[in-house]
Amino acid sequence: MLTILNLIKKDFFILKKALWIPVFYGFFALFAFINLKSGVLSAVFVGVAYSLITQACAQDEKNKSEIMVICLPLLRRDVVLAKYLSAFLYGIIALFSYLLAQVVVSFLGIPLEVQKITIPGLLGAISALIILVSIYFPLYFKFGYLRSRMIGMILFFACFFSIPFAAGLLAYSPGIDHSLLLQTVSVALLKFAGWIKSQTDWQIVCYLAALNIIMFSLSAGLSLRFYAHREF
């Protein structure tokens, strides 16, 4: 465990010059995603965390840190777990950047409706981060930073555009003028939203936690498999 913490500290220290990203992004997201309302927290949480994750990976690539780490008496399992756990550290930094943006907007009296941090909103943001991390890291450990960068960017923007797209489909009224695909997806989302509303809060939390744990565990196992067979 100490080895994992030291690897996380290593990533954090090499990101000193990139710590302006959370401060800037926190303010940017409040204005850029003003119409998203309940999704602003997720946008900040995922956006900041993903930016810091990719910056850390880029610095590793630039400084050839991966080769140095492999030469040390470290378990590859610890290297993989450190990357995964560091995402939650970046999530905490993202949360503070969101709170800072809230305070400044309120202090300056900017007429902007800012979403308050709630338990459901925070759980949703953490789930969105876990989904992104669970897809990105296996690609990173399989192909390395340079080859996974473009796929990661596509994945990152897909996460943002899927939120308003899904919201639009939920408000979409299936009709004869709409394509069969849109009607099918819209009806499926409406049924799923109806099922979610019929569940109690604790049931939703349990479902979400189970899904996140399964996805996180499978992703970490896959990343470890890729990294164990990767040649440098």
mmCIF file of C-alpha atoms in Angstrom:
data_model
loop_
_atom_site.group_PDB
_atom_site.id
_atom_site.type_symbol
_atom_site.label_atom_id
_atom_site.label_comp_id
_atom_site.label_asym_id
_atom_site.label_seq_id
_atom_site.Cartn_x
_atom_site.Cartn_y
_atom_site.Cartn_z
ATOM 1 C CA MET A 1 0.000 0.000 0.000
ATOM 2 C CA LEU A 2 2.906 2.339 0.771
ATOM 3 C CA THR A 3 4.261 1.733 -2.724
ATOM 4 C CA ILE A 4 0.928 2.709 -4.257
ATOM 5 C CA LEU A 5 0.793 5.909 -2.192
ATOM 6 C CA ASN A 6 4.325 6.827 -3.279
ATOM 7 C CA LEU A 7 3.398 6.304 -6.942
ATOM 8 C CA ILE A 8 0.336 8.526 -6.493
ATOM 9 C CA LYS A 9 2.534 11.184 -4.847
ATOM 10 C CA LYS A 10 4.910 10.926 -7.807
ATOM 11 C CA ASP A 11 2.094 11.657 -10.261
ATOM 12 C CA PHE A 12 0.828 14.500 -8.103
ATOM 13 C CA PHE A 13 4.227 16.195 -7.875
ATOM 14 C CA ILE A 14 4.813 16.106 -11.627
ATOM 15 C CA LEU A 15 1.448 17.837 -12.074
ATOM 16 C CA LYS A 16 2.421 20.977 -10.149
ATOM 17 C CA LYS A 17 2.518 23.072 -13.307
ATOM 18 C CA ALA A 18 -0.872 21.746 -14.422
ATOM 19 C CA LEU A 19 -2.800 22.577 -11.241
ATOM 20 C CA TRP A 20 -4.154 25.737 -12.898
ATOM 21 C CA ILE A 21 -6.434 23.451 -14.935
ATOM 22 C CA PRO A 22 -8.929 22.753 -12.093
ATOM 23 C CA VAL A 23 -9.220 26.452 -11.205
ATOM 24 C CA PHE A 24 -9.803 27.497 -14.815
ATOM 25 C CA TYR A 25 -12.095 24.593 -15.672
ATOM 26 C CA GLY A 26 -14.280 25.094 -12.617
ATOM 27 C CA PHE A 27 -15.209 28.613 -13.788
ATOM 28 C CA PHE A 28 -15.380 27.626 -17.446
ATOM 29 C CA ALA A 29 -17.848 24.782 -16.800
ATOM 30 C CA LEU A 30 -20.216 27.009 -14.805
ATOM 31 C CA PHE A 31 -20.717 29.187 -17.882
ATOM 32 C CA ALA A 32 -20.250 26.600 -20.645
ATOM 33 C CA PHE A 33 -22.726 24.115 -19.167
ATOM 34 C CA ILE A 34 -25.213 26.598 -17.717
ATOM 35 C CA ASN A 35 -28.106 24.949 -19.598
ATOM 36 C CA LEU A 36 -27.099 21.505 -18.352
ATOM 37 C CA LYS A 37 -28.212 22.416 -14.798
ATOM 38 C CA SER A 38 -27.941 19.154 -12.848
ATOM 39 C CA GLY A 39 -25.012 17.952 -14.962
ATOM 40 C CA VAL A 40 -22.580 20.797 -14.210
ATOM 41 C CA LEU A 41 -21.029 19.040 -11.213
ATOM 42 C CA SER A 42 -20.420 15.898 -13.298
ATOM 43 C CA ALA A 43 -18.938 18.041 -16.080
ATOM 44 C CA VAL A 44 -16.456 19.655 -13.680
ATOM 45 C CA PHE A 45 -15.714 16.422 -11.816
ATOM 46 C CA VAL A 46 -15.033 14.388 -14.955
ATOM 47 C CA GLY A 47 -13.430 17.222 -16.915
ATOM 48 C CA VAL A 48 -10.863 18.142 -14.269
ATOM 49 C CA ALA A 49 -10.076 14.540 -13.310
ATOM 50 C CA TYR A 50 -9.662 13.443 -16.937
ATOM 51 C CA SER A 51 -7.443 16.444 -17.723
ATOM 52 C CA LEU A 52 -5.141 15.675 -14.791
ATOM 53 C CA ILE A 53 -5.086 11.950 -15.616
ATOM 54 C CA THR A 54 -3.998 12.614 -19.200
ATOM 55 C CA GLN A 55 -1.484 15.253 -18.054
ATOM 56 C CA ALA A 56 0.091 12.725 -15.681
ATOM 57 C CA CYS A 57 0.230 10.113 -18.450
ATOM 58 C CA ALA A 58 1.710 12.679 -20.849
ATOM 59 C CA GLN A 59 4.426 13.584 -18.339
ATOM 60 C CA ASP A 60 5.214 9.893 -17.872
ATOM 61 C CA GLU A 61 5.581 9.586 -21.645
ATOM 62 C CA LYS A 62 7.716 12.726 -21.898
ATOM 63 C CA ASN A 63 10.050 11.812 -19.037
ATOM 64 C CA LYS A 64 10.145 8.096 -19.908
ATOM 65 C CA SER A 65 8.928 7.427 -16.365
ATOM 66 C CA GLU A 66 7.330 4.115 -17.315
ATOM 67 C CA ILE A 67 10.692 2.658 -18.293
ATOM 68 C CA MET A 68 12.242 3.889 -15.033
ATOM 69 C CA VAL A 69 9.369 2.439 -12.980
ATOM 70 C CA ILE A 70 9.692 -0.937 -14.712
ATOM 71 C CA CYS A 71 13.390 -1.043 -13.770
ATOM 72 C CA LEU A 72 12.526 -0.609 -10.095
ATOM 73 C CA PRO A 73 11.541 -3.533 -7.837
ATOM 74 C CA LEU A 74 7.834 -2.709 -8.099
ATOM 75 C CA LEU A 75 4.879 -4.926 -8.781
ATOM 76 C CA ARG A 76 3.054 -4.025 -11.969
ATOM 77 C CA ARG A 77 -0.147 -4.491 -9.986
ATOM 78 C CA ASP A 78 0.851 -1.545 -7.767
ATOM 79 C CA VAL A 79 1.568 0.645 -10.799
ATOM 80 C CA VAL A 80 -1.873 -0.084 -12.250
ATOM 81 C CA LEU A 81 -3.735 0.415 -8.964
ATOM 82 C CA ALA A 82 -1.897 3.699 -8.341
ATOM 83 C CA LYS A 83 -3.187 5.073 -11.650
ATOM 84 C CA TYR A 84 -6.755 4.038 -10.854
ATOM 85 C CA LEU A 85 -6.722 5.390 -7.298
ATOM 86 C CA SER A 86 -5.118 8.668 -8.382
ATOM 87 C CA ALA A 87 -8.290 9.370 -10.374
ATOM 88 C CA PHE A 88 -10.179 9.780 -7.088
ATOM 89 C CA LEU A 89 -7.544 12.224 -5.824
ATOM 90 C CA TYR A 90 -8.094 14.272 -8.976
ATOM 91 C CA GLY A 91 -11.830 14.006 -8.361
ATOM 92 C CA ILE A 92 -11.358 15.593 -4.925
ATOM 93 C CA ILE A 93 -9.350 18.404 -6.544
ATOM 94 C CA ALA A 94 -12.201 18.843 -9.037
ATOM 95 C CA LEU A 95 -14.696 19.086 -6.190
ATOM 96 C CA PHE A 96 -12.678 21.853 -4.535
ATOM 97 C CA SER A 97 -12.420 23.709 -7.846
ATOM 98 C CA TYR A 98 -16.205 23.573 -8.170
ATOM 99 C CA LEU A 99 -16.649 24.878 -4.621
ATOM 100 C CA LEU A 100 -14.146 27.673 -5.306
ATOM 101 C CA ALA A 101 -16.017 28.682 -8.464
ATOM 102 C CA GLN A 102 -19.275 28.700 -6.477
ATOM 103 C CA VAL A 103 -17.826 30.970 -3.789
ATOM 104 C CA VAL A 104 -16.336 33.425 -6.286
ATOM 105 C CA VAL A 105 -19.535 33.630 -8.368
ATOM 106 C CA SER A 106 -21.568 34.235 -5.207
ATOM 107 C CA PHE A 107 -19.084 36.796 -3.838
ATOM 108 C CA LEU A 108 -19.007 38.784 -7.082
ATOM 109 C CA GLY A 109 -22.793 38.711 -7.330
ATOM 110 C CA ILE A 110 -22.769 37.190 -10.822
ATOM 111 C CA PRO A 111 -26.394 36.389 -11.791
ATOM 112 C CA LEU A 112 -25.734 32.729 -12.395
ATOM 113 C CA GLU A 113 -27.715 29.816 -11.020
ATOM 114 C CA VAL A 114 -25.156 27.369 -9.653
ATOM 115 C CA GLN A 115 -26.077 23.800 -8.827
ATOM 116 C CA LYS A 116 -25.540 22.975 -5.171
ATOM 117 C CA ILE A 117 -23.591 19.859 -4.318
ATOM 118 C CA THR A 118 -25.949 17.068 -3.297
ATOM 119 C CA ILE A 119 -25.357 13.431 -2.427
ATOM 120 C CA PRO A 120 -27.164 12.143 -5.574
ATOM 121 C CA GLY A 121 -25.274 14.661 -7.720
ATOM 122 C CA LEU A 122 -21.936 13.658 -6.209
ATOM 123 C CA LEU A 123 -22.689 9.954 -6.649
ATOM 124 C CA GLY A 124 -23.598 10.612 -10.269
ATOM 125 C CA ALA A 125 -20.330 12.502 -10.812
ATOM 126 C CA ILE A 126 -18.280 9.701 -9.235
ATOM 127 C CA SER A 127 -20.089 7.130 -11.383
ATOM 128 C CA ALA A 128 -19.372 9.143 -14.538
ATOM 129 C CA LEU A 129 -15.684 9.310 -13.574
ATOM 130 C CA ILE A 130 -15.541 5.564 -12.902
ATOM 131 C CA ILE A 131 -17.099 4.837 -16.306
ATOM 132 C CA LEU A 132 -14.583 7.072 -18.086
ATOM 133 C CA VAL A 133 -11.606 5.696 -16.150
ATOM 134 C CA SER A 134 -12.757 2.107 -16.609
ATOM 135 C CA ILE A 135 -12.713 2.534 -20.386
ATOM 136 C CA TYR A 136 -9.660 4.780 -20.733
ATOM 137 C CA PHE A 137 -7.075 2.997 -18.563
ATOM 138 C CA PRO A 138 -7.262 -0.402 -20.319
ATOM 139 C CA LEU A 139 -6.599 1.454 -23.589
ATOM 140 C CA TYR A 140 -3.718 3.343 -21.977
ATOM 141 C CA PHE A 141 -2.067 0.243 -20.524
ATOM 142 C CA LYS A 142 -2.579 -1.648 -23.793
ATOM 143 C CA PHE A 143 -1.375 0.955 -26.310
ATOM 144 C CA GLY A 144 0.464 3.584 -24.266
ATOM 145 C CA TYR A 145 -0.291 7.298 -24.008
ATOM 146 C CA LEU A 146 0.327 8.408 -27.599
ATOM 147 C CA ARG A 147 -1.856 5.787 -29.289
ATOM 148 C CA SER A 148 -4.625 5.961 -26.681
ATOM 149 C CA ARG A 149 -4.775 9.788 -26.668
ATOM 150 C CA MET A 150 -7.088 10.164 -29.649
ATOM 151 C CA ILE A 151 -9.405 7.389 -28.465
ATOM 152 C CA GLY A 152 -9.465 9.017 -25.031
ATOM 153 C CA MET A 153 -10.450 12.393 -26.484
ATOM 154 C CA ILE A 154 -13.299 10.813 -28.459
ATOM 155 C CA LEU A 155 -14.432 9.014 -25.303
ATOM 156 C CA PHE A 156 -14.200 12.228 -23.259
ATOM 157 C CA PHE A 157 -16.374 14.270 -25.620
ATOM 158 C CA ALA A 158 -18.767 11.364 -26.104
ATOM 159 C CA CYS A 159 -19.452 11.392 -22.346
ATOM 160 C CA PHE A 160 -20.424 15.074 -22.466
ATOM 161 C CA PHE A 161 -22.521 14.969 -25.610
ATOM 162 C CA SER A 162 -24.338 11.814 -24.501
ATOM 163 C CA ILE A 163 -25.785 13.590 -21.443
ATOM 164 C CA PRO A 164 -27.738 16.326 -23.275
ATOM 165 C CA PHE A 165 -28.534 13.849 -26.077
ATOM 166 C CA ALA A 166 -30.101 11.418 -23.614
ATOM 167 C CA ALA A 167 -31.949 14.278 -21.915
ATOM 168 C CA GLY A 168 -33.300 15.381 -25.278
ATOM 169 C CA LEU A 169 -34.496 11.884 -26.083
ATOM 170 C CA LEU A 170 -36.292 11.695 -22.748
ATOM 171 C CA ALA A 171 -38.195 14.834 -23.723
ATOM 172 C CA TYR A 172 -38.720 13.484 -27.226
ATOM 173 C CA SER A 173 -42.314 12.517 -28.075
ATOM 174 C CA PRO A 174 -42.271 9.489 -30.362
ATOM 175 C CA GLY A 175 -44.306 10.210 -33.442
ATOM 176 C CA ILE A 176 -44.822 9.140 -37.023
ATOM 177 C CA ASP A 177 -42.487 11.877 -38.296
ATOM 178 C CA HIS A 178 -39.505 10.533 -36.367
ATOM 179 C CA SER A 179 -37.130 7.818 -37.494
ATOM 180 C CA LEU A 180 -37.633 4.294 -36.211
ATOM 181 C CA LEU A 181 -34.241 4.344 -34.474
ATOM 182 C CA LEU A 182 -35.022 7.557 -32.551
ATOM 183 C CA GLN A 183 -38.444 6.238 -31.589
ATOM 184 C CA THR A 184 -36.960 2.971 -30.326
ATOM 185 C CA VAL A 185 -34.188 4.646 -28.315
ATOM 186 C CA SER A 186 -36.562 7.279 -26.927
ATOM 187 C CA VAL A 187 -39.111 4.679 -25.806
ATOM 188 C CA ALA A 188 -36.363 2.547 -24.224
ATOM 189 C CA LEU A 189 -34.994 5.542 -22.290
ATOM 190 C CA LEU A 190 -38.479 6.542 -21.145
ATOM 191 C CA LYS A 191 -39.127 3.022 -19.870
ATOM 192 C CA PHE A 192 -35.762 2.977 -18.101
ATOM 193 C CA ALA A 193 -36.439 6.406 -16.545
ATOM 194 C CA GLY A 194 -39.842 5.147 -15.389
ATOM 195 C CA TRP A 195 -38.254 2.079 -13.820
ATOM 196 C CA ILE A 196 -35.646 4.262 -12.042
ATOM 197 C CA LYS A 197 -38.401 6.480 -10.610
ATOM 198 C CA SER A 198 -40.180 3.405 -9.245
ATOM 199 C CA GLN A 199 -37.108 2.432 -7.191
ATOM 200 C CA THR A 200 -36.310 3.778 -3.741
ATOM 201 C CA ASP A 201 -33.219 5.922 -3.175
ATOM 202 C CA TRP A 202 -31.334 3.189 -1.334
ATOM 203 C CA GLN A 203 -32.074 0.699 -4.128
ATOM 204 C CA ILE A 204 -30.686 3.083 -6.750
ATOM 205 C CA VAL A 205 -27.577 3.668 -4.630
ATOM 206 C CA CYS A 206 -27.063 -0.092 -4.246
ATOM 207 C CA TYR A 207 -27.499 -0.718 -7.991
ATOM 208 C CA LEU A 208 -25.113 2.113 -8.834
ATOM 209 C CA ALA A 209 -22.510 1.009 -6.295
ATOM 210 C CA ALA A 210 -22.633 -2.601 -7.526
ATOM 211 C CA LEU A 211 -22.319 -1.511 -11.159
ATOM 212 C CA ASN A 212 -19.394 0.785 -10.350
ATOM 213 C CA ILE A 213 -17.551 -1.864 -8.321
ATOM 214 C CA ILE A 214 -17.996 -4.497 -11.047
ATOM 215 C CA MET A 215 -16.916 -2.136 -13.827
ATOM 216 C CA PHE A 216 -13.959 -0.798 -11.830
ATOM 217 C CA SER A 217 -12.764 -4.305 -10.884
ATOM 218 C CA LEU A 218 -13.078 -5.701 -14.419
ATOM 219 C CA SER A 219 -11.295 -2.681 -15.857
ATOM 220 C CA ALA A 220 -8.433 -2.885 -13.342
ATOM 221 C CA GLY A 221 -8.041 -6.608 -14.028
ATOM 222 C CA LEU A 222 -7.963 -5.999 -17.776
ATOM 223 C CA SER A 223 -5.435 -3.171 -17.405
ATOM 224 C CA LEU A 224 -3.189 -5.368 -15.265
ATOM 225 C CA ARG A 225 -3.370 -8.134 -17.878
ATOM 226 C CA PHE A 226 -2.422 -5.722 -20.661
ATOM 227 C CA TYR A 227 0.363 -4.105 -18.642
ATOM 228 C CA ALA A 228 1.830 -7.443 -17.561
ATOM 229 C CA HIS A 229 2.302 -8.465 -21.219
ATOM 230 C CA ARG A 230 3.358 -5.071 -22.519
ATOM 231 C CA GLU A 231 6.890 -4.624 -23.842
ATOM 232 C CA PHE A 232 8.816 -1.363 -23.474
#
